[in-house]
mmCIF file of C-alpha atoms and ligand atoms in Angstrom:
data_model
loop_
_atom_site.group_PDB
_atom_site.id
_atom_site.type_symbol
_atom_site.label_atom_id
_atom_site.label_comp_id
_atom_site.label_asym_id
_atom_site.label_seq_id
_atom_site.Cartn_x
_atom_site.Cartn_y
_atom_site.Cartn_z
ATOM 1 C CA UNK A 1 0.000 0.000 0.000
ATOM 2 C CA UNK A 2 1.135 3.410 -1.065
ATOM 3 C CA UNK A 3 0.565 6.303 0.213
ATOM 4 C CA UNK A 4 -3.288 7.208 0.193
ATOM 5 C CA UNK A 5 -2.387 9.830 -2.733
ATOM 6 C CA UNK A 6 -0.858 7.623 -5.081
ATOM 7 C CA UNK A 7 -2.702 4.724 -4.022
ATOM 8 C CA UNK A 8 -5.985 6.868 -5.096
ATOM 9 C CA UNK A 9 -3.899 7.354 -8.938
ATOM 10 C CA UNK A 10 -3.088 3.642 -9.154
ATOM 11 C CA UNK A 11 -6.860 2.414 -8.081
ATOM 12 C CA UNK A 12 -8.109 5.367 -10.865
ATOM 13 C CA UNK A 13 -5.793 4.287 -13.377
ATOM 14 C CA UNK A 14 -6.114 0.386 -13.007
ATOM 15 C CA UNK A 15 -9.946 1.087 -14.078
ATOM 16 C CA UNK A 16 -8.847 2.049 -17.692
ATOM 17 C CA UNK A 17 -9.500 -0.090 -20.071
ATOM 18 C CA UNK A 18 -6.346 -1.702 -21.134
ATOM 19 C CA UNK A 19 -4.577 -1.054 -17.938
ATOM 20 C CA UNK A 20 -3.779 -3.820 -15.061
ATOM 21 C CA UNK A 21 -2.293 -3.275 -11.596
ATOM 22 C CA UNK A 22 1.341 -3.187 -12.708
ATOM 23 C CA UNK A 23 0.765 -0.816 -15.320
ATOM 24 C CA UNK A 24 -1.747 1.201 -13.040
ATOM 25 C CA UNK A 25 1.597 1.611 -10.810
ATOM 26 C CA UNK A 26 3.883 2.184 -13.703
ATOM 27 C CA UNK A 27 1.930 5.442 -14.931
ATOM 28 C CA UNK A 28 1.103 6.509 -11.492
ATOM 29 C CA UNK A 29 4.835 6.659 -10.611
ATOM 30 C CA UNK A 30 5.831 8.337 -14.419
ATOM 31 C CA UNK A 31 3.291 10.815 -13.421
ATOM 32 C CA UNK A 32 4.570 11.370 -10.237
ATOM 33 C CA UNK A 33 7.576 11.788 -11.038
ATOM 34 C CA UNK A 34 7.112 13.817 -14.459
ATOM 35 C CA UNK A 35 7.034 17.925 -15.033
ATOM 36 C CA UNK A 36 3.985 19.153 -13.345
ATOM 37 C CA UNK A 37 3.487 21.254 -16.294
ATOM 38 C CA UNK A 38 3.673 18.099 -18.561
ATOM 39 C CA UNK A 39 1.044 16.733 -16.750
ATOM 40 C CA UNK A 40 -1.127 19.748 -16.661
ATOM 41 C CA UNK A 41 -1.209 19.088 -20.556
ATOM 42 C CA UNK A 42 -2.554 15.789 -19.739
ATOM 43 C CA UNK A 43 -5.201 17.230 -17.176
ATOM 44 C CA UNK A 44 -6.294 20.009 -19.403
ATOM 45 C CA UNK A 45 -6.835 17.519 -22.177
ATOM 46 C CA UNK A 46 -8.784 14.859 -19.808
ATOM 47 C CA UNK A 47 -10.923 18.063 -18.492
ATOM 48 C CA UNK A 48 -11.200 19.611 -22.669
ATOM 49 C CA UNK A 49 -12.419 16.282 -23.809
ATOM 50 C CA UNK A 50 -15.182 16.143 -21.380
ATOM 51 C CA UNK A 51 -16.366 19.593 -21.349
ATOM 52 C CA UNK A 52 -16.677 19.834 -25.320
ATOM 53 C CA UNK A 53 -16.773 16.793 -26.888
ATOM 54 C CA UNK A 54 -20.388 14.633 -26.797
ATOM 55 C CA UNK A 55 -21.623 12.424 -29.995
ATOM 56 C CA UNK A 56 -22.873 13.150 -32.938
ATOM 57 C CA UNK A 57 -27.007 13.608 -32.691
ATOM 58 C CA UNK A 58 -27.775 11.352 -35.737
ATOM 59 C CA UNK A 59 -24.847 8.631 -35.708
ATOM 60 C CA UNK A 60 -23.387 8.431 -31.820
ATOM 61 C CA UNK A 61 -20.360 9.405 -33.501
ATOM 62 C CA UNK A 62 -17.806 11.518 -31.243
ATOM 63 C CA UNK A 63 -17.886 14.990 -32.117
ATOM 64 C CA UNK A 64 -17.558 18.743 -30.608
ATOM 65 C CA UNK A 65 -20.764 20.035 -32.313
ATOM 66 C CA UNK A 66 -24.272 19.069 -32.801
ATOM 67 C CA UNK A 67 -23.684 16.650 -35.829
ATOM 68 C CA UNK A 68 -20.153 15.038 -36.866
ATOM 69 C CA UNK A 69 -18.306 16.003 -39.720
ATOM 70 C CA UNK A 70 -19.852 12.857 -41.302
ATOM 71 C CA UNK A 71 -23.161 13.426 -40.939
ATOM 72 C CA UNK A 72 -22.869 17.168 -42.003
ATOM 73 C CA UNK A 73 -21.108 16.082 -44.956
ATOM 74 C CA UNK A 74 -23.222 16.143 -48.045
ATOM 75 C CA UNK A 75 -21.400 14.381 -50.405
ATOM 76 C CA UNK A 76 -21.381 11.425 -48.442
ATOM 77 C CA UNK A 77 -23.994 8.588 -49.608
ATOM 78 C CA UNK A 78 -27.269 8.704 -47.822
ATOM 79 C CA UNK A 79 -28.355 5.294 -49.004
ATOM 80 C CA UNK A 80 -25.797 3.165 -47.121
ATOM 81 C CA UNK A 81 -25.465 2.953 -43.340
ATOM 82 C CA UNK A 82 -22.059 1.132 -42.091
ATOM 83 C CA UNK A 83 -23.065 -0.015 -38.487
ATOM 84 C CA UNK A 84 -20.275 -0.377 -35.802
ATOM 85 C CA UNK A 85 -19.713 -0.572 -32.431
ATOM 86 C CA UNK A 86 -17.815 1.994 -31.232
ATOM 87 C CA UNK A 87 -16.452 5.535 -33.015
ATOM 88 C CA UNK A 88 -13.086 4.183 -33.442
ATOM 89 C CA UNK A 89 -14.429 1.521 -36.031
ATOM 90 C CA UNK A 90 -15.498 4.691 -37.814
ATOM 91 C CA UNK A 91 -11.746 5.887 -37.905
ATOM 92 C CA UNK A 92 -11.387 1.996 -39.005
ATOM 93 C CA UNK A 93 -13.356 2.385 -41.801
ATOM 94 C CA UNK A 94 -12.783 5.944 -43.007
ATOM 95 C CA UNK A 95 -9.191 5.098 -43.029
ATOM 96 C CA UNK A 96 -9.855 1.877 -45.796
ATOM 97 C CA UNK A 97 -10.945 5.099 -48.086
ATOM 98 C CA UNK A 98 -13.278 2.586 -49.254
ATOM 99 C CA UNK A 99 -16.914 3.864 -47.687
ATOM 100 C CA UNK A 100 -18.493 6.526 -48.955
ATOM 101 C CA UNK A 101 -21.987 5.831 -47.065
ATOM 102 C CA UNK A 102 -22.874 7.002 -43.644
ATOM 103 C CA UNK A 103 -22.466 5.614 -40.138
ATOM 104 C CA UNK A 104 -24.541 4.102 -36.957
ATOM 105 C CA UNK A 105 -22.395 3.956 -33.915
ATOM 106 C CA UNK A 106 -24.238 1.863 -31.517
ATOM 107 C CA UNK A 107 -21.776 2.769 -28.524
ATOM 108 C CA UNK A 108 -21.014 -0.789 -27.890
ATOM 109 C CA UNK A 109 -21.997 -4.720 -28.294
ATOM 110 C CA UNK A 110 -24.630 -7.072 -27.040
ATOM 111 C CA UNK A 111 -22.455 -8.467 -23.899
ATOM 112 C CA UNK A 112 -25.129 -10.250 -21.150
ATOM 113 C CA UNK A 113 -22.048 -11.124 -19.019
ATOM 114 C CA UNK A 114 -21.348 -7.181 -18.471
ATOM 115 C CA UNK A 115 -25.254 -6.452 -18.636
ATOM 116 C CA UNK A 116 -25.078 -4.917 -21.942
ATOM 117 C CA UNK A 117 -28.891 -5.703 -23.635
ATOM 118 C CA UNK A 118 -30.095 -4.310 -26.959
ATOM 119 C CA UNK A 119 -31.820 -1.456 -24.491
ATOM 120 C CA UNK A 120 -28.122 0.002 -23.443
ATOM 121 C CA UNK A 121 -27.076 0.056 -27.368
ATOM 122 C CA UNK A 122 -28.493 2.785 -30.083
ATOM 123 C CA UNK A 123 -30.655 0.342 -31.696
ATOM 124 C CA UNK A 124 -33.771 2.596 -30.856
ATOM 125 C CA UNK A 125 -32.104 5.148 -33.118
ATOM 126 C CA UNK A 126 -30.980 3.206 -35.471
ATOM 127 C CA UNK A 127 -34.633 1.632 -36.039
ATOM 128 C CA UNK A 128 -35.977 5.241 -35.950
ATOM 129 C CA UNK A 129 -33.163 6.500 -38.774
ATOM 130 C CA UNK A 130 -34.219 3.517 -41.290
ATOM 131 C CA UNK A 131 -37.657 5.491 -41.592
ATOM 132 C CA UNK A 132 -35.436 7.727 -43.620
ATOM 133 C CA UNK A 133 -36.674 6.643 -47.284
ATOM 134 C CA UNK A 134 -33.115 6.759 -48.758
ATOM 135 C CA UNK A 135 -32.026 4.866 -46.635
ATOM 136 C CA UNK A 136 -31.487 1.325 -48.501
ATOM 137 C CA UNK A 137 -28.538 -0.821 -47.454
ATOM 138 C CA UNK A 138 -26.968 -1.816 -44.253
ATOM 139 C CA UNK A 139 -23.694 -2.754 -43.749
ATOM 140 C CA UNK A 140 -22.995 -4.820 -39.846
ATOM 141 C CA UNK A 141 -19.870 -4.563 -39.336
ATOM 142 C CA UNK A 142 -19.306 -5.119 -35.550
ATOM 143 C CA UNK A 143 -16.392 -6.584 -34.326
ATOM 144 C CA UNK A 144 -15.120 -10.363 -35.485
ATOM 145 C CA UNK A 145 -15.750 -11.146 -31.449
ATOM 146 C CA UNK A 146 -18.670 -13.486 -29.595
ATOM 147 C CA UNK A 147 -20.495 -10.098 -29.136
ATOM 148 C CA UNK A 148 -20.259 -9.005 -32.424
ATOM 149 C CA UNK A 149 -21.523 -11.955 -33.572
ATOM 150 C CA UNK A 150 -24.388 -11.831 -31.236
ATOM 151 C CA UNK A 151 -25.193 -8.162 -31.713
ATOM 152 C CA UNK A 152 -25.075 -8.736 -35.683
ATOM 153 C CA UNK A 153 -27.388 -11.593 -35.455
ATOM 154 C CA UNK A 154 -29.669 -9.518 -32.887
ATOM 155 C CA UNK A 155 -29.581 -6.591 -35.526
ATOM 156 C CA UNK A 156 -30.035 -8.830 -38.801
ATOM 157 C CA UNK A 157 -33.237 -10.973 -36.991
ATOM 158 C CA UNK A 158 -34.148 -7.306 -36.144
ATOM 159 C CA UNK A 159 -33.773 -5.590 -39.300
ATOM 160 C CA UNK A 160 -34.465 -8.180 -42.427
ATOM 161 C CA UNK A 161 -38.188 -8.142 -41.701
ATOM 162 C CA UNK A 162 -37.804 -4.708 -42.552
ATOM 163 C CA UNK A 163 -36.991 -5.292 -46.170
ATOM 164 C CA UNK A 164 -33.980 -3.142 -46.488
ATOM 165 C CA UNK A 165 -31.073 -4.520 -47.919
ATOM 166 C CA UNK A 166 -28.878 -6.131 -44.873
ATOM 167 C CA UNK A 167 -24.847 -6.780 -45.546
ATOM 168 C CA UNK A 168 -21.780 -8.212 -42.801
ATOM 169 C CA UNK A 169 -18.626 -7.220 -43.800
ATOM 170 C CA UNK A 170 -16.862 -10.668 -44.982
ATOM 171 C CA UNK A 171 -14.141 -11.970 -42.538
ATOM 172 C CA UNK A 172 -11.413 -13.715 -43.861
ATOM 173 C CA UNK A 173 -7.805 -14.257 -44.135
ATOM 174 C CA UNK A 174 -5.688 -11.409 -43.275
ATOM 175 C CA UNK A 175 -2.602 -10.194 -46.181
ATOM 176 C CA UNK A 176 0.616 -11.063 -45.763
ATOM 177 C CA UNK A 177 -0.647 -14.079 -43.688
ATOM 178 C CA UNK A 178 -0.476 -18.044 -44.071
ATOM 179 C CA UNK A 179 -2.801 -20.242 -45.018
ATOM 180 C CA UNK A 180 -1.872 -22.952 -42.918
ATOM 181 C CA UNK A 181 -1.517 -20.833 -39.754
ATOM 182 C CA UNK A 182 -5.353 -19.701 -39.947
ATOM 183 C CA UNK A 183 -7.763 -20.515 -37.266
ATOM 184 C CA UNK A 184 -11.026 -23.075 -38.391
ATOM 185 C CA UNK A 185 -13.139 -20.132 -37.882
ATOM 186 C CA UNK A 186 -11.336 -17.726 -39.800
ATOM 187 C CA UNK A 187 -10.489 -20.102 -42.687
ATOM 188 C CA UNK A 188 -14.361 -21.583 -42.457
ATOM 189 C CA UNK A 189 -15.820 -18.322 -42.878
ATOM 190 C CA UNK A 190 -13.119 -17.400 -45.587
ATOM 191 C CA UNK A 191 -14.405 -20.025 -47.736
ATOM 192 C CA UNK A 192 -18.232 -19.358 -46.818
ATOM 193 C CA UNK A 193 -17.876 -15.605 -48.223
ATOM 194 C CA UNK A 194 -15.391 -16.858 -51.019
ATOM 195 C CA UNK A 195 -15.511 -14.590 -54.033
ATOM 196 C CA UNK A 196 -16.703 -15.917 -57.496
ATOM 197 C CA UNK A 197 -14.297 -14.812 -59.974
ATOM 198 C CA UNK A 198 -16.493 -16.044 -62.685
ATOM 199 C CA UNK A 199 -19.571 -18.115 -62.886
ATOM 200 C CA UNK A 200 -18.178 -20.261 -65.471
ATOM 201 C CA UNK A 201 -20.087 -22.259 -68.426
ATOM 202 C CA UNK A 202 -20.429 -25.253 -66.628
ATOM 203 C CA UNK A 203 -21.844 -24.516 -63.637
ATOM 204 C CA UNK A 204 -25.291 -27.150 -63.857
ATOM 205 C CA UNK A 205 -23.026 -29.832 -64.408
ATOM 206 C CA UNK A 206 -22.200 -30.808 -60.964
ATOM 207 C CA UNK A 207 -21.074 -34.084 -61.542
ATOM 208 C CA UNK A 208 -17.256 -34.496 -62.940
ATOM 209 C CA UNK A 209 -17.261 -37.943 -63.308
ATOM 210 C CA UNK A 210 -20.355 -37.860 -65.579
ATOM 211 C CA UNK A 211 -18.874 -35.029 -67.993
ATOM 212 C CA UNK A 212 -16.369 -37.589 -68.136
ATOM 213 C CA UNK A 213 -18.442 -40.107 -69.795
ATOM 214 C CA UNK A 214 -20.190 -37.720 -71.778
ATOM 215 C CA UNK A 215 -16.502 -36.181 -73.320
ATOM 216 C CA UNK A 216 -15.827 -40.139 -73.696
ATOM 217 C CA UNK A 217 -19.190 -40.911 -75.911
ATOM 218 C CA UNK A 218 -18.870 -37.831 -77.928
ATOM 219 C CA UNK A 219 -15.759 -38.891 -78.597
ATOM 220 C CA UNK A 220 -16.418 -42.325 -79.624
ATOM 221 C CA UNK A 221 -19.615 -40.834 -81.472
ATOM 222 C CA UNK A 222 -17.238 -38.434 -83.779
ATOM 223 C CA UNK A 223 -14.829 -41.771 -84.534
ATOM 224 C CA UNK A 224 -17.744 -43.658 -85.646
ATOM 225 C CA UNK A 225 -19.311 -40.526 -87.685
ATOM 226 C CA UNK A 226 -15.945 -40.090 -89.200
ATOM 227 C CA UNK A 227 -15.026 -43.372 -90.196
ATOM 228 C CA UNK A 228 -18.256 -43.674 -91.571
ATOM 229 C CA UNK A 229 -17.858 -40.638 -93.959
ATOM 230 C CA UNK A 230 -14.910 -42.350 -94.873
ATOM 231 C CA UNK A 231 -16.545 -45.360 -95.895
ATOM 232 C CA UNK A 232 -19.144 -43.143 -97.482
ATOM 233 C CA UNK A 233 -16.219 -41.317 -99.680
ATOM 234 C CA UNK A 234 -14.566 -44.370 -101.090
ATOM 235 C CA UNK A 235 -17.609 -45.772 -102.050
ATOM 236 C CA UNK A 236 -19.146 -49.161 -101.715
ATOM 237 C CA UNK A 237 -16.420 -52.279 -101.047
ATOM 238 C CA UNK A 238 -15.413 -52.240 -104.397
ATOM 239 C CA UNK A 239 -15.139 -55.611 -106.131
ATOM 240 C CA UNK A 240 -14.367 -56.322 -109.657
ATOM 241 C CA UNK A 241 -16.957 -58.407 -111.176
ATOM 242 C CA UNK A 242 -15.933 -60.638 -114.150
ATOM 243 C CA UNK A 243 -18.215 -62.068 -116.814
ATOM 244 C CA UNK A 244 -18.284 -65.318 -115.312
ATOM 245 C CA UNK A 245 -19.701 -63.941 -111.797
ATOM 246 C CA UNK A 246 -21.949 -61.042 -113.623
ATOM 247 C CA UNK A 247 -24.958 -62.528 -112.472
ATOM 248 C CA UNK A 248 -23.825 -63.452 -108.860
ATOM 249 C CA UNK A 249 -22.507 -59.746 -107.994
ATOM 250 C CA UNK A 250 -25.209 -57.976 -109.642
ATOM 251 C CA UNK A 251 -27.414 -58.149 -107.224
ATOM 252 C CA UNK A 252 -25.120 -57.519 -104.562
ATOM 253 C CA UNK A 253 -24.048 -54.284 -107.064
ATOM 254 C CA UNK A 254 -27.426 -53.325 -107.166
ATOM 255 C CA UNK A 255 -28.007 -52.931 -103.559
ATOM 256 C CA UNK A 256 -24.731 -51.935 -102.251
ATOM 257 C CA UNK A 257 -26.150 -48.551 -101.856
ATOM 258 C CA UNK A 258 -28.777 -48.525 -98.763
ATOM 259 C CA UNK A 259 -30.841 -46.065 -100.215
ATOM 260 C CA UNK A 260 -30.940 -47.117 -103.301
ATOM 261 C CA UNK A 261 -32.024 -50.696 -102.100
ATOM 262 C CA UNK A 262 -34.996 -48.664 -100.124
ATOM 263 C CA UNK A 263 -36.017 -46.692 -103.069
ATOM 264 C CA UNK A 264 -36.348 -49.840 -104.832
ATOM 265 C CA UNK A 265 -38.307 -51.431 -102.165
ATOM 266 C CA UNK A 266 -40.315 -48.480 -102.017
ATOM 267 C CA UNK A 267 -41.261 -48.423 -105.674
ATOM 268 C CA UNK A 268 -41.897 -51.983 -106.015
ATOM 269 C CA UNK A 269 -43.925 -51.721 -102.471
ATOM 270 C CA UNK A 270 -46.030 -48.937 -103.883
ATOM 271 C CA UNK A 271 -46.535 -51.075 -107.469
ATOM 272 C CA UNK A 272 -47.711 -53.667 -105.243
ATOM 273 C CA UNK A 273 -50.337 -51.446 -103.633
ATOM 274 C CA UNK A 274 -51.586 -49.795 -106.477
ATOM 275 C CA UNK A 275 -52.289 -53.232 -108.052
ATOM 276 C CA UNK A 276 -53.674 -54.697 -104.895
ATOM 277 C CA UNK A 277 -56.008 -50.973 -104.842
ATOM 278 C CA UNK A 278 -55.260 -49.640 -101.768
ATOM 279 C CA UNK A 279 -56.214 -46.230 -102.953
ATOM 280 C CA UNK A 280 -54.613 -43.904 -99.996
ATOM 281 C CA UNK A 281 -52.309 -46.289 -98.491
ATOM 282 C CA UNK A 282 -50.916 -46.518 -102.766
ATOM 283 C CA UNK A 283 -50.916 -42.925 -103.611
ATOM 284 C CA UNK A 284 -49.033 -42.433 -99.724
ATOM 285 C CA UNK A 285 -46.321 -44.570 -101.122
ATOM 286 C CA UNK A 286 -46.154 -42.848 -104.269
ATOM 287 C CA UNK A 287 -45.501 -39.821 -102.796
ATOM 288 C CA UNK A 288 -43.335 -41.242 -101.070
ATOM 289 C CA UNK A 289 -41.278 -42.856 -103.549
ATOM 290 C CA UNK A 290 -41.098 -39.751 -105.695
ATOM 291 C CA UNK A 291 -39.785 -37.854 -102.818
ATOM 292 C CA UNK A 292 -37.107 -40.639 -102.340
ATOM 293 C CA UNK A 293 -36.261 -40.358 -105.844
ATOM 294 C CA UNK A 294 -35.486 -36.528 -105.935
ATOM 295 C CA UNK A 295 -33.701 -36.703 -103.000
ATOM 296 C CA UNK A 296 -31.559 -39.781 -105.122
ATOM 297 C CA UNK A 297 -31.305 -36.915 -108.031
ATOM 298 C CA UNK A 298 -29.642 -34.783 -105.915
ATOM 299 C CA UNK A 299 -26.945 -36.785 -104.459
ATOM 300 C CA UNK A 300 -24.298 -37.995 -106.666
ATOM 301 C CA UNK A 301 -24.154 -41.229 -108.620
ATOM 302 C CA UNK A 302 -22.053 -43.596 -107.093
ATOM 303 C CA UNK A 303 -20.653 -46.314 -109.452
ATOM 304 C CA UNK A 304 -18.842 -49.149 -108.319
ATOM 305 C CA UNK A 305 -15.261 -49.630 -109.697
ATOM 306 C CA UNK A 306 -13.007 -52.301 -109.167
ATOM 307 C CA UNK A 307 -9.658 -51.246 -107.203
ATOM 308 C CA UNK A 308 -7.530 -53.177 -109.461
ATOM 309 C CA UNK A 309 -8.144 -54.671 -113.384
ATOM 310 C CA UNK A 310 -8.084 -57.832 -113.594
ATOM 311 C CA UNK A 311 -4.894 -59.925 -114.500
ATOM 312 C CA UNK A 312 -4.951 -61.503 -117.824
ATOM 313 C CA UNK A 313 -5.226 -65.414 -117.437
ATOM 314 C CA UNK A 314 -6.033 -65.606 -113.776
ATOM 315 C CA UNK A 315 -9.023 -67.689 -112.692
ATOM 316 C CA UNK A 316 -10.736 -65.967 -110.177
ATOM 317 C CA UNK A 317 -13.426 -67.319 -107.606
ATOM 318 C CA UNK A 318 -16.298 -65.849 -105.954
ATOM 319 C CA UNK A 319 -14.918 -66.011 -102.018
ATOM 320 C CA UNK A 320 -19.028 -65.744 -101.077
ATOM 321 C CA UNK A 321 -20.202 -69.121 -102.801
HETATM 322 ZN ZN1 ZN B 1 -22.857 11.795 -37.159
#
């Protein structure tokens, strides 16, 4: 125990915020043994501070007249409210240059273990500003703390029903740090408000291992259309038909060509029909054949030729009898 005189400083100065016992003695003694006129300074400024500064009558920001150089200031936006705890979050924020809306100091956070309710917080006034039509976005951005949190989800339960536009600034990983040294709750929120860089052109396919298949069939799809076309281009197998095996090959010749064979069908089908007097079901096929044999107009004749002539005095055998 000191002295009743210093004792008295160290009690008074151990109630700062920030300050414990030792430190409460440290300052008491620096004081004590400091210039008295240095720490007049100090006592003038204590004493200046509480005659004229007060807060701001719209925000609860600090400030030595009626309204705060924010709220006087008319370029700032009127549509966006940024609402923190205390006005040093203001200095936060003004310093990001970032903000150009307005602010709602609420002069502290929900904390039931120091008996801090809703009712000791400017959450009246805030409720009464949002009647202000221009009023249309809210930014919470108390501090990344269990009271934050609990006075941002008091405010948001509060103020959605509203239907104004309600924000939380995003907390994640802070520059210049490491990945691996983040907290779970830091990294968990980091990737809960990531950023989309872009949406992407793939986005309903959710399933990678399904695209895979897919790339696989198209794949396989475009080998079979293209080996078709080449079969298409050289032209039915070609097979060189000799005198003696005229009559086997020709009809093999004759309907080597799919659509050729069908147009014949067709014909001959509709012949059949017209003779047998099917009237509609006839004159159906008709039409149908002639519109088969257009379409044959169009595309070019395909003849088939034999890859190589035959050799002079070679027997040759049909491999298919
Ligand atoms: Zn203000």
């Amino acid at each position: 125990m000191y002295e009743s005189a210093v004792q008295n400083l160290i009690d008074e100065l151990g109630r700062l915020p920030g300050v414990g016992p030792k430190s409460a003695q440290r300052i008491a003694f620096y004081i004590l043994n400091a210039e008295s006129s240095e720490m007049a300074k100090l006592t003038d400024a204590i004493a200046r501070v509480k005659k004229t500064v007060s807060f701001c009558e719209i925000c609860g920001n600090v400030s030595e007249t009626k309204l705060c150089a924010i709220c006087r200031d008319e370029q700032r936006d009127p549509a966006v409210l940024c609402v923190v705890e205390e006005s040093k979050d203001v200095v936060a924020v003004e310093r990001t240059r970032s903000f150009t809306g307005r602010y709602h100091v609420l002069g502290g956070s929900i904390n039931p273990m120091a008996g801090i309710g809703p009712e000791q917080l400017r959450i009246r006034e805030l409720v009464a500003r949002l009647s202000d039509e221009r009023i249309t976005e809210l930014i919470l951005a108390m501090d990344p703390n269990l009271e934050g949190e609990a006075t941002a989800t008091y405010l948001s339960r509060l103020l959605v029903p509203i239907g104004i536009r309600v924000s939380r600034l995003a907390s994640g990983l802070p520059v210049g740090g490491d990945l691996e040294y983040a907290d779970e709750i830091t990294l968990g929120r980091a990737l809960e408000g990531r950023r989309i860089i872009s949406e992407g052109t793939r986005a309903e396919a959710a399933n990678p291992a399904e695209d895979f298949e897919a790339a696989l069939e198209a794949e396989t799809e475009a080998k079979e259309q293209q080996a078709a076309a080449e079969q298409a281009a050289k032209g039915p197998r070609a097979r060189w038909s000799g005198s003696m095996f005229d009559d086997l090959d020709s009809e093999d010749a004759a309907t080597s060509s799919p659509a050729e064979g069908q147009a014949e069908l067709a014909a001959a089908a509709a012949f059949e029909a017209e003779e047998a007097g099917e009237g509609m079901r006839s004159e159906e096929l008709r039409d149908a054949y002639e519109a088969k044999l257009e379409e044959l107009k169009k595309t070019p004749l395909r003849t088939v030729a034999p890859e190589l002539p035959p050799i002079p005095g070679k027997t040759y055998v049909n491999p298919w009898t």
